[in-house]
Coordinates of N, CA and C in Angstrom, one line a residue:
G61 N -17.2 -25.2 22.5 CA -15.9 -24.6 22.2 C -15.5 -24.9 20.8
R62 N -15.7 -26.1 20.3 CA -15.4 -26.4 18.9 C -16.1 -25.6 17.9
A63 N -17.4 -25.3 18.2 CA -18.2 -24.5 17.3 C -17.6 -23.0 17.3
L64 N -17.2 -22.5 18.3 CA -16.7 -21.2 18.3 C -15.3 -21.2 17.6
L65 N -14.5 -22.2 17.8 CA -13.2 -22.2 17.1 C -13.4 -22.4 15.6
E66 N -14.4 -23.2 15.3 CA -14.7 -23.3 13.8 C -15.2 -22.0 13.2
E67 N -16.0 -21.3 13.9 CA -16.5 -19.9 13.6 C -15.3 -19.0 13.4
D68 N -14.4 -19.0 14.4 CA -13.3 -18.1 14.2 C -12.4 -18.4 13.1
L69 N -12.2 -19.7 12.8 CA -11.3 -20.2 11.7 C -12.0 -19.8 10.4
R70 N -13.3 -19.7 10.3 CA -14.0 -19.4 9.1 C -14.1 -17.9 8.8
S71 N -13.7 -17.1 9.8 CA -13.8 -15.7 9.7 C -12.8 -15.2 8.7
P72 N -13.2 -14.2 7.8 CA -12.4 -13.7 6.8 C -11.1 -13.1 7.4
C73 N -11.1 -12.5 8.6 CA -9.9 -11.8 9.1 C -8.9 -12.8 9.5
T74 N -9.3 -14.0 9.8 CA -8.4 -15.1 10.2 C -7.4 -15.3 9.1
E75 N -7.9 -15.4 7.9 CA -7.0 -15.6 6.7 C -6.0 -14.4 6.5
E76 N -6.7 -13.2 6.6 CA -5.9 -12.0 6.4 C -4.8 -11.9 7.5
I77 N -5.1 -12.1 8.7 CA -4.0 -12.1 9.8 C -3.0 -13.2 9.5
A78 N -3.4 -14.3 9.0 CA -2.4 -15.3 8.7 C -1.4 -14.9 7.6
V79 N -2.0 -14.3 6.6 CA -1.3 -13.8 5.4 C -0.3 -12.6 5.9
F80 N -0.9 -11.7 6.7 CA -0.1 -10.6 7.2 C 1.1 -11.1 8.0
R81 N 0.8 -12.1 8.9 CA 1.9 -12.6 9.8 C 3.0 -13.3 8.9
A82 N 2.5 -14.0 7.8 CA 3.5 -14.6 7.0 C 4.4 -13.6 6.2
F83 N 3.8 -12.5 5.9 CA 4.4 -11.3 5.2 C 5.4 -10.8 6.2
A84 N 5.0 -10.6 7.4 CA 6.0 -10.0 8.4 C 7.1 -10.9 8.7
R85 N 6.9 -12.3 8.6 CA 8.0 -13.2 8.8 C 9.0 -13.2 7.7
A86 N 8.4 -13.1 6.5 CA 9.2 -13.0 5.3 C 10.1 -11.7 5.3
V87 N 9.6 -10.6 5.7 CA 10.3 -9.4 5.8 C 11.4 -9.5 6.9
D88 N 11.1 -10.2 8.0 CA 11.9 -10.3 9.1 C 13.2 -11.1 8.6
Q89 N 13.0 -12.0 7.7 CA 14.1 -12.8 7.3 C 15.2 -11.9 6.6
G90 N 14.9 -10.7 6.2 CA 15.9 -9.8 5.7 C 16.9 -9.4 6.6
R91 N 16.8 -9.6 7.8 CA 17.8 -9.3 8.8 C 19.1 -10.0 8.6
G92 N 19.0 -11.3 8.0 CA 20.2 -12.0 7.8 C 20.5 -12.3 6.4
G93 N 19.9 -11.6 5.5 CA 20.1 -11.8 4.0 C 19.2 -11.0 3.2
F94 N 18.8 -11.6 2.1 CA 18.0 -10.8 1.1 C 16.6 -11.6 1.0
V95 N 15.6 -10.9 1.0 CA 14.3 -11.3 0.7 C 13.8 -10.6 -0.5
V96 N 13.2 -11.4 -1.4 CA 12.7 -10.7 -2.6 C 11.3 -11.0 -2.6
L97 N 10.4 -10.0 -2.6 CA 8.9 -10.2 -2.6 C 8.5 -9.6 -4.0
D98 N 8.0 -10.5 -4.9 CA 7.5 -10.0 -6.2 C 6.0 -10.0 -6.1
T99 N 5.5 -8.8 -6.3 CA 4.0 -8.5 -6.3 C 3.6 -7.8 -7.5
A100 N 2.4 -7.9 -7.8 CA 1.8 -7.1 -8.9 C 1.6 -5.7 -8.4
P101 N 1.6 -4.7 -9.3 CA 1.7 -3.3 -8.9 C 0.4 -2.9 -8.3
T102 N -0.8 -3.6 -8.5 CA -2.1 -3.1 -8.0 C -2.6 -4.3 -7.2
G103 N -3.8 -4.0 -6.7 CA -4.7 -5.1 -6.1 C -4.1 -5.5 -4.8
H104 N -3.5 -6.7 -4.8 CA -3.0 -7.4 -3.6 C -2.0 -6.6 -2.9
T105 N -1.0 -5.9 -3.6 CA 0.1 -5.2 -2.9 C -0.6 -4.0 -2.1
I106 N -1.5 -3.4 -2.7 CA -2.2 -2.2 -2.0 C -3.0 -2.7 -0.9
L107 N -3.7 -3.9 -1.0 CA -4.4 -4.4 0.1 C -3.5 -4.8 1.3
L108 N -2.3 -5.5 1.0 CA -1.3 -5.8 1.9 C -0.7 -4.5 2.6
L109 N -0.5 -3.5 1.8 CA 0.0 -2.3 2.5 C -1.0 -1.6 3.3
D110 N -2.3 -1.6 2.9 CA -3.3 -1.1 3.8 C -3.5 -1.9 5.1
A111 N -3.4 -3.2 5.0 CA -3.5 -4.1 6.1 C -2.3 -3.8 7.0
T112 N -1.1 -3.5 6.4 CA 0.0 -3.3 7.3 C -0.1 -2.1 8.0
L113 N -0.6 -1.1 7.4 CA -0.8 0.3 8.0 C -1.9 0.1 9.2
A114 N -3.0 -0.4 8.8 CA -4.1 -0.6 9.9 C -3.6 -1.5 11.0
Y115 N -2.9 -2.6 10.8 CA -2.4 -3.5 11.8 C -1.4 -2.7 12.6
H116 N -0.5 -1.9 11.9 CA 0.5 -1.2 12.8 C -0.2 -0.1 13.7
R117 N -1.3 0.5 13.2 CA -1.9 1.4 14.1 C -2.6 0.7 15.3
E118 N -3.1 -0.5 15.0 CA -3.8 -1.2 16.2 C -2.8 -1.8 17.1
L119 N -1.5 -2.1 16.6 CA -0.5 -2.5 17.5 C 0.1 -1.4 18.4
S120 N -0.1 -0.2 17.8 CA 0.4 1.0 18.7 C -0.4 1.1 19.8
R121 N -1.7 0.7 19.9 CA -2.6 0.7 21.0 C -2.4 -0.4 22.0
Q122 N -2.1 -1.7 21.4 CA -1.9 -2.8 22.3 C -0.8 -3.6 21.7
S123 N 0.2 -3.8 22.5 CA 1.4 -4.4 22.1 C 1.8 -5.7 23.0
S124 N 0.8 -6.3 23.5 CA 1.2 -7.5 24.3 C 0.9 -8.7 23.4
G125 N 1.9 -9.7 23.5 CA 1.8 -10.9 22.8 C 2.0 -10.9 21.3
I126 N 2.4 -9.7 20.7 CA 2.5 -9.6 19.3 C 4.0 -9.9 19.0
P127 N 4.2 -10.8 17.9 CA 5.6 -11.2 17.6 C 6.4 -9.9 17.1
D128 N 7.7 -10.0 17.4 CA 8.6 -8.9 17.0 C 8.5 -8.6 15.6
S129 N 8.4 -9.7 14.7 CA 8.4 -9.5 13.3 C 7.2 -8.6 12.9
V130 N 6.1 -8.8 13.6 CA 4.9 -8.1 13.2 C 5.1 -6.6 13.7
Q131 N 5.6 -6.4 14.9 CA 5.8 -5.1 15.5 C 6.7 -4.3 14.7
Q132 N 7.7 -4.9 14.1 CA 8.8 -4.2 13.4 C 8.5 -4.2 11.9
L133 N 7.4 -4.7 11.4 CA 7.2 -4.7 9.9 C 7.1 -3.3 9.3
L134 N 6.3 -2.4 9.8 CA 6.2 -1.1 9.2 C 7.5 -0.3 9.2
P135 N 8.0 -0.3 10.5 CA 9.3 0.4 10.5 C 10.5 -0.1 9.6
R136 N 10.4 -1.5 9.4 CA 11.4 -2.0 8.5 C 11.1 -1.7 7.0
L137 N 9.8 -1.7 6.7 CA 9.5 -1.3 5.3 C 9.7 0.2 5.0
R138 N 9.7 1.0 6.0 CA 10.0 2.4 5.9 C 11.5 2.8 6.0
N139 N 12.4 1.8 6.4 CA 13.7 2.1 6.6 C 14.5 1.9 5.4
P140 N 15.1 2.8 4.7 CA 15.8 2.7 3.4 C 17.1 1.9 3.6
D141 N 17.6 1.8 4.8 CA 18.7 0.9 5.1 C 18.4 -0.6 5.2
F142 N 17.1 -0.8 5.3 CA 16.7 -2.3 5.5 C 15.9 -2.7 4.2
T143 N 15.2 -1.9 3.6 CA 14.3 -2.3 2.6 C 14.5 -1.4 1.4
R144 N 14.8 -2.1 0.2 CA 14.9 -1.4 -1.1 C 13.8 -1.8 -1.9
V145 N 12.9 -0.9 -2.2 CA 11.8 -1.3 -3.1 C 12.2 -0.9 -4.5
L146 N 12.1 -1.8 -5.4 CA 12.3 -1.7 -6.9 C 11.0 -1.8 -7.5
L147 N 10.7 -0.8 -8.4 CA 9.5 -1.0 -9.2 C 10.0 -1.4 -10.6
I148 N 9.4 -2.5 -11.1 CA 9.8 -3.1 -12.4 C 8.6 -2.9 -13.3
T149 N 8.9 -2.3 -14.5 CA 7.8 -2.0 -15.4 C 8.3 -2.3 -16.8
L150 N 7.4 -2.4 -17.7 CA 7.7 -2.4 -19.1 C 7.5 -1.1 -19.7
P151 N 8.2 -0.7 -20.8 CA 8.1 0.6 -21.3 C 6.8 0.9 -22.1
E152 N 5.6 0.7 -21.5 CA 4.4 0.8 -22.0 C 3.5 1.6 -21.1
A153 N 2.3 2.2 -21.6 CA 1.5 3.0 -20.9 C 0.9 2.4 -19.6
T154 N 0.3 1.3 -19.8 CA -0.5 0.7 -18.5 C 0.5 0.3 -17.5
P155 N 1.6 -0.5 -17.8 CA 2.5 -0.8 -16.7 C 3.2 0.3 -16.0
V156 N 3.6 1.4 -16.9 CA 4.2 2.6 -16.2 C 3.2 3.2 -15.2
H157 N 2.0 3.4 -15.7 CA 1.1 4.2 -15.0 C 0.6 3.4 -13.7
E158 N 0.5 2.1 -13.8 CA 0.2 1.2 -12.6 C 1.4 1.3 -11.6
A159 N 2.6 1.3 -12.1 CA 3.8 1.3 -11.1 C 3.8 2.7 -10.5
A160 N 3.5 3.8 -11.3 CA 3.5 5.1 -10.7 C 2.5 5.3 -9.6
Q161 N 1.3 4.6 -9.9 CA 0.2 4.7 -8.8 C 0.7 3.9 -7.6
L162 N 1.4 2.8 -7.8 CA 1.9 1.9 -6.6 C 2.9 2.9 -5.9
Q163 N 3.8 3.6 -6.6 CA 4.7 4.4 -6.0 C 4.0 5.5 -5.1
D164 N 3.0 6.1 -5.7 CA 2.3 7.1 -5.0 C 1.7 6.5 -3.6
D165 N 1.1 5.3 -3.8 CA 0.6 4.6 -2.5 C 1.7 4.3 -1.5
L166 N 2.8 3.9 -2.0 CA 4.0 3.6 -1.1 C 4.5 4.8 -0.4
V167 N 4.6 5.9 -1.2 CA 5.1 7.2 -0.5 C 4.1 7.7 0.5
R168 N 2.7 7.6 0.3 CA 1.8 7.9 1.3 C 2.0 7.1 2.5
A169 N 2.5 5.9 2.3 CA 2.7 5.0 3.5 C 4.0 5.2 4.2
G170 N 4.8 6.1 3.6 CA 6.2 6.5 4.2 C 7.2 5.5 3.6
I171 N 7.0 4.9 2.5 CA 8.0 3.9 1.9 C 8.4 4.6 0.6
R172 N 9.6 4.9 0.4 CA 10.2 5.4 -0.8 C 10.9 4.4 -1.7
P173 N 10.4 4.2 -2.9 CA 11.0 3.3 -3.7 C 12.5 3.7 -4.0
F174 N 13.4 2.7 -4.1 CA 14.8 2.9 -4.3 C 15.1 3.2 -5.8
A175 N 14.5 2.5 -6.6 CA 14.7 2.7 -8.1 C 13.6 2.0 -8.9
W176 N 13.7 2.4 -10.2 CA 12.7 1.7 -11.2 C 13.7 0.9 -12.1
V177 N 13.1 -0.2 -12.6 CA 13.7 -0.9 -13.7 C 12.8 -1.1 -14.8
I178 N 13.2 -0.6 -15.9 CA 12.4 -0.7 -17.2 C 12.9 -2.0 -17.9
N179 N 12.1 -3.0 -18.0 CA 12.5 -4.3 -18.5 C 12.0 -4.5 -20.0
Q180 N 12.7 -5.3 -20.7 CA 12.3 -5.7 -22.0 C 12.2 -4.5 -22.9
S181 N 13.1 -3.6 -23.0 CA 13.1 -2.4 -23.8 C 14.0 -2.6 -25.1
L182 N 13.4 -2.0 -26.1 CA 14.1 -2.0 -27.4 C 15.0 -0.7 -27.5
A183 N 14.7 0.3 -26.5 CA 15.4 1.6 -26.7 C 17.0 1.5 -26.7
P184 N 17.6 0.7 -26.0 CA 19.0 0.6 -26.0 C 19.6 -0.2 -27.1
L185 N 18.8 -0.8 -27.8 CA 19.2 -1.7 -28.9 C 19.3 -1.0 -30.3
L186 N 20.1 -1.5 -31.2 CA 20.2 -1.1 -32.5 C 19.3 -2.0 -33.4
V187 N 18.1 -1.4 -33.7 CA 17.2 -2.1 -34.6 C 17.0 -1.5 -35.9
T188 N 16.7 -2.3 -36.9 CA 16.5 -1.8 -38.3 C 15.0 -2.1 -38.8
D189 N 14.4 -3.1 -38.3 CA 13.1 -3.4 -38.8 C 12.1 -2.3 -38.4
P190 N 11.3 -2.0 -39.5 CA 10.4 -0.8 -39.2 C 9.3 -1.1 -38.1
V191 N 8.8 -2.3 -37.9 CA 8.0 -2.5 -36.8 C 8.7 -2.3 -35.4
L192 N 10.0 -2.8 -35.3 CA 10.7 -2.7 -34.1 C 11.1 -1.2 -33.9
L193 N 11.5 -0.5 -35.0 CA 11.8 0.9 -34.9 C 10.5 1.7 -34.4
A194 N 9.4 1.4 -34.8 CA 8.2 2.1 -34.4 C 7.9 1.8 -32.9
R195 N 8.2 0.6 -32.5 CA 7.9 0.3 -31.1 C 9.0 0.9 -30.2
Q196 N 10.3 0.9 -30.7 CA 11.3 1.6 -30.1 C 11.0 3.1 -29.8
H197 N 10.4 3.6 -30.9 CA 10.1 5.1 -30.8 C 9.0 5.3 -29.8
H198 N 8.0 4.4 -29.7 CA 6.9 4.5 -28.9 C 7.3 4.3 -27.3
E199 N 8.3 3.5 -27.1 CA 8.8 3.3 -25.8 C 9.4 4.6 -25.2
R200 N 10.0 5.4 -26.0 CA 10.8 6.5 -25.5 C 10.0 7.5 -24.5
A201 N 8.7 7.7 -25.0 CA 7.9 8.6 -24.2 C 7.7 8.1 -22.7
Y202 N 7.5 6.7 -22.6 CA 7.3 6.1 -21.3 C 8.5 6.1 -20.5
I203 N 9.7 5.9 -21.2 CA 10.9 5.8 -20.6 C 11.2 7.3 -20.0
R204 N 11.0 8.3 -20.8 CA 11.1 9.7 -20.3 C 10.2 9.9 -19.2
E205 N 9.0 9.5 -19.2 CA 8.1 9.8 -18.1 C 8.6 9.1 -16.7
V206 N 9.2 8.0 -16.8 CA 9.7 7.3 -15.6 C 10.9 8.2 -15.1
V207 N 11.9 8.4 -16.1 CA 13.1 9.0 -15.7 C 12.9 10.5 -15.2
Q208 N 12.0 11.2 -15.9 CA 11.8 12.7 -15.5 C 10.8 12.9 -14.4
Q209 N 9.7 12.0 -14.2 CA 8.7 12.3 -13.4 C 8.7 11.3 -12.1
C210 N 9.2 10.2 -12.3 CA 9.0 9.2 -11.3 C 10.1 8.7 -10.5
A211 N 11.2 8.5 -11.1 CA 12.3 7.8 -10.5 C 13.6 8.6 -10.2
S212 N 14.2 8.4 -9.1 CA 15.5 9.1 -8.8 C 16.6 8.3 -9.5
R213 N 16.4 6.9 -9.6 CA 17.4 6.0 -10.3 C 16.5 5.2 -11.2
T214 N 17.1 4.8 -12.3 CA 16.5 4.0 -13.3 C 17.5 3.1 -14.0
A215 N 17.1 1.9 -14.1 CA 17.9 0.9 -15.0 C 17.1 0.5 -16.1
I216 N 17.6 0.5 -17.4 CA 16.8 0.1 -18.5 C 17.4 -1.3 -19.0
I217 N 16.6 -2.3 -19.0 CA 17.1 -3.6 -19.4 C 16.6 -3.9 -20.7
P218 N 17.4 -4.2 -21.8 CA 17.0 -4.4 -23.1 C 16.4 -5.8 -23.2
W219 N 15.6 -6.0 -24.3 CA 15.2 -7.3 -24.8 C 16.3 -8.2 -24.9
L220 N 16.3 -9.3 -24.3 CA 17.4 -10.3 -24.4 C 17.0 -11.6 -25.2
T221 N 17.9 -12.1 -25.9 CA 17.5 -13.3 -26.6 C 17.6 -14.6 -25.7
E222 N 18.4 -14.5 -24.7 CA 18.6 -15.5 -23.8 C 18.4 -15.0 -22.4
T223 N 17.8 -15.8 -21.5 CA 17.6 -15.5 -20.1 C 19.0 -15.5 -19.3
P224 N 19.4 -14.4 -18.7 CA 20.7 -14.4 -18.0 C 20.6 -15.4 -16.8
V225 N 21.6 -16.3 -16.7 CA 21.7 -17.3 -15.7 C 23.0 -17.1 -15.0
G226 N 23.1 -17.0 -13.7 CA 24.4 -16.9 -13.0 C 24.9 -15.5 -12.8
A227 N 25.8 -15.3 -11.8 CA 26.3 -14.0 -11.5 C 26.8 -13.2 -12.6
E228 N 27.6 -13.9 -13.4 CA 28.3 -13.2 -14.5 C 27.4 -12.6 -15.5
S229 N 26.4 -13.5 -15.9 CA 25.4 -13.0 -16.9 C 24.6 -11.8 -16.3
L230 N 24.2 -11.9 -15.0 CA 23.4 -10.7 -14.4 C 24.3 -9.5 -14.4
L231 N 25.6 -9.7 -14.1 CA 26.5 -8.5 -14.0 C 26.6 -7.9 -15.4
A232 N 26.7 -8.7 -16.5 CA 26.7 -8.1 -17.8 C 25.4 -7.4 -18.1
V233 N 24.3 -7.8 -17.7 CA 23.0 -7.1 -17.9 C 23.1 -5.8 -17.2
V234 N 23.5 -5.9 -16.0 CA 23.6 -4.6 -15.1 C 24.5 -3.6 -15.8
R235 N 25.7 -4.0 -16.2 CA 26.7 -3.1 -16.8 C 26.1 -2.6 -18.1
G236 N 25.4 -3.3 -18.9 CA 24.7 -2.9 -20.1 C 23.7 -1.7 -19.9
A237 N 23.0 -2.1 -18.7 CA 21.8 -1.1 -18.3 C 22.5 0.3 -17.9
A238 N 23.7 0.2 -17.2 CA 24.2 1.3 -16.7 C 24.9 2.2 -17.9
D239 N 25.3 1.5 -18.8 CA 26.0 2.1 -19.9 C 25.0 2.7 -21.1
A240 N 23.7 2.3 -20.9 CA 22.7 2.8 -21.9 C 22.7 4.3 -22.0
D241 N 22.8 4.9 -23.2 CA 22.7 6.3 -23.4 C 21.4 6.7 -24.0
L242 N 20.5 7.0 -23.1 CA 19.1 7.4 -23.5 C 18.8 8.9 -23.2

């Protein structure tokens, strides 16, 4: 019996199921508040999404003894009243294109991103240094790509000299992003 248990625990799917169930529990906590899951746009996020879809299909066939958080995971992720996916990117080629690919994967899974956030942008700032002006000019193509081709809502967060801490500081950043004229 111990040998069989040891073999089961060494199985790669044991770890995947444990991670999947932890993910489902984290999403389930959103019923009573906010849950922020910060993932990279490629790799693990896609694997987690694929596992969610496969697990959900399997649960559709057999639903005995499965925790409610696991059964409700995919419906919750697809429900825009429960889940708001924000894609955060930098105004550069690789981050924008990786986030766009993630958005395509999410849409195929029936999950629509709520908005895009373009972070650390020089575009909303008044700059005079030639190097910063060149970078600011370079950013605009990627900002346009996000706004015109990818996102229904976009916030542009400028480069900040200090990290915003507290509600008032965050509100000031949000107001500034909403007022940006690009």
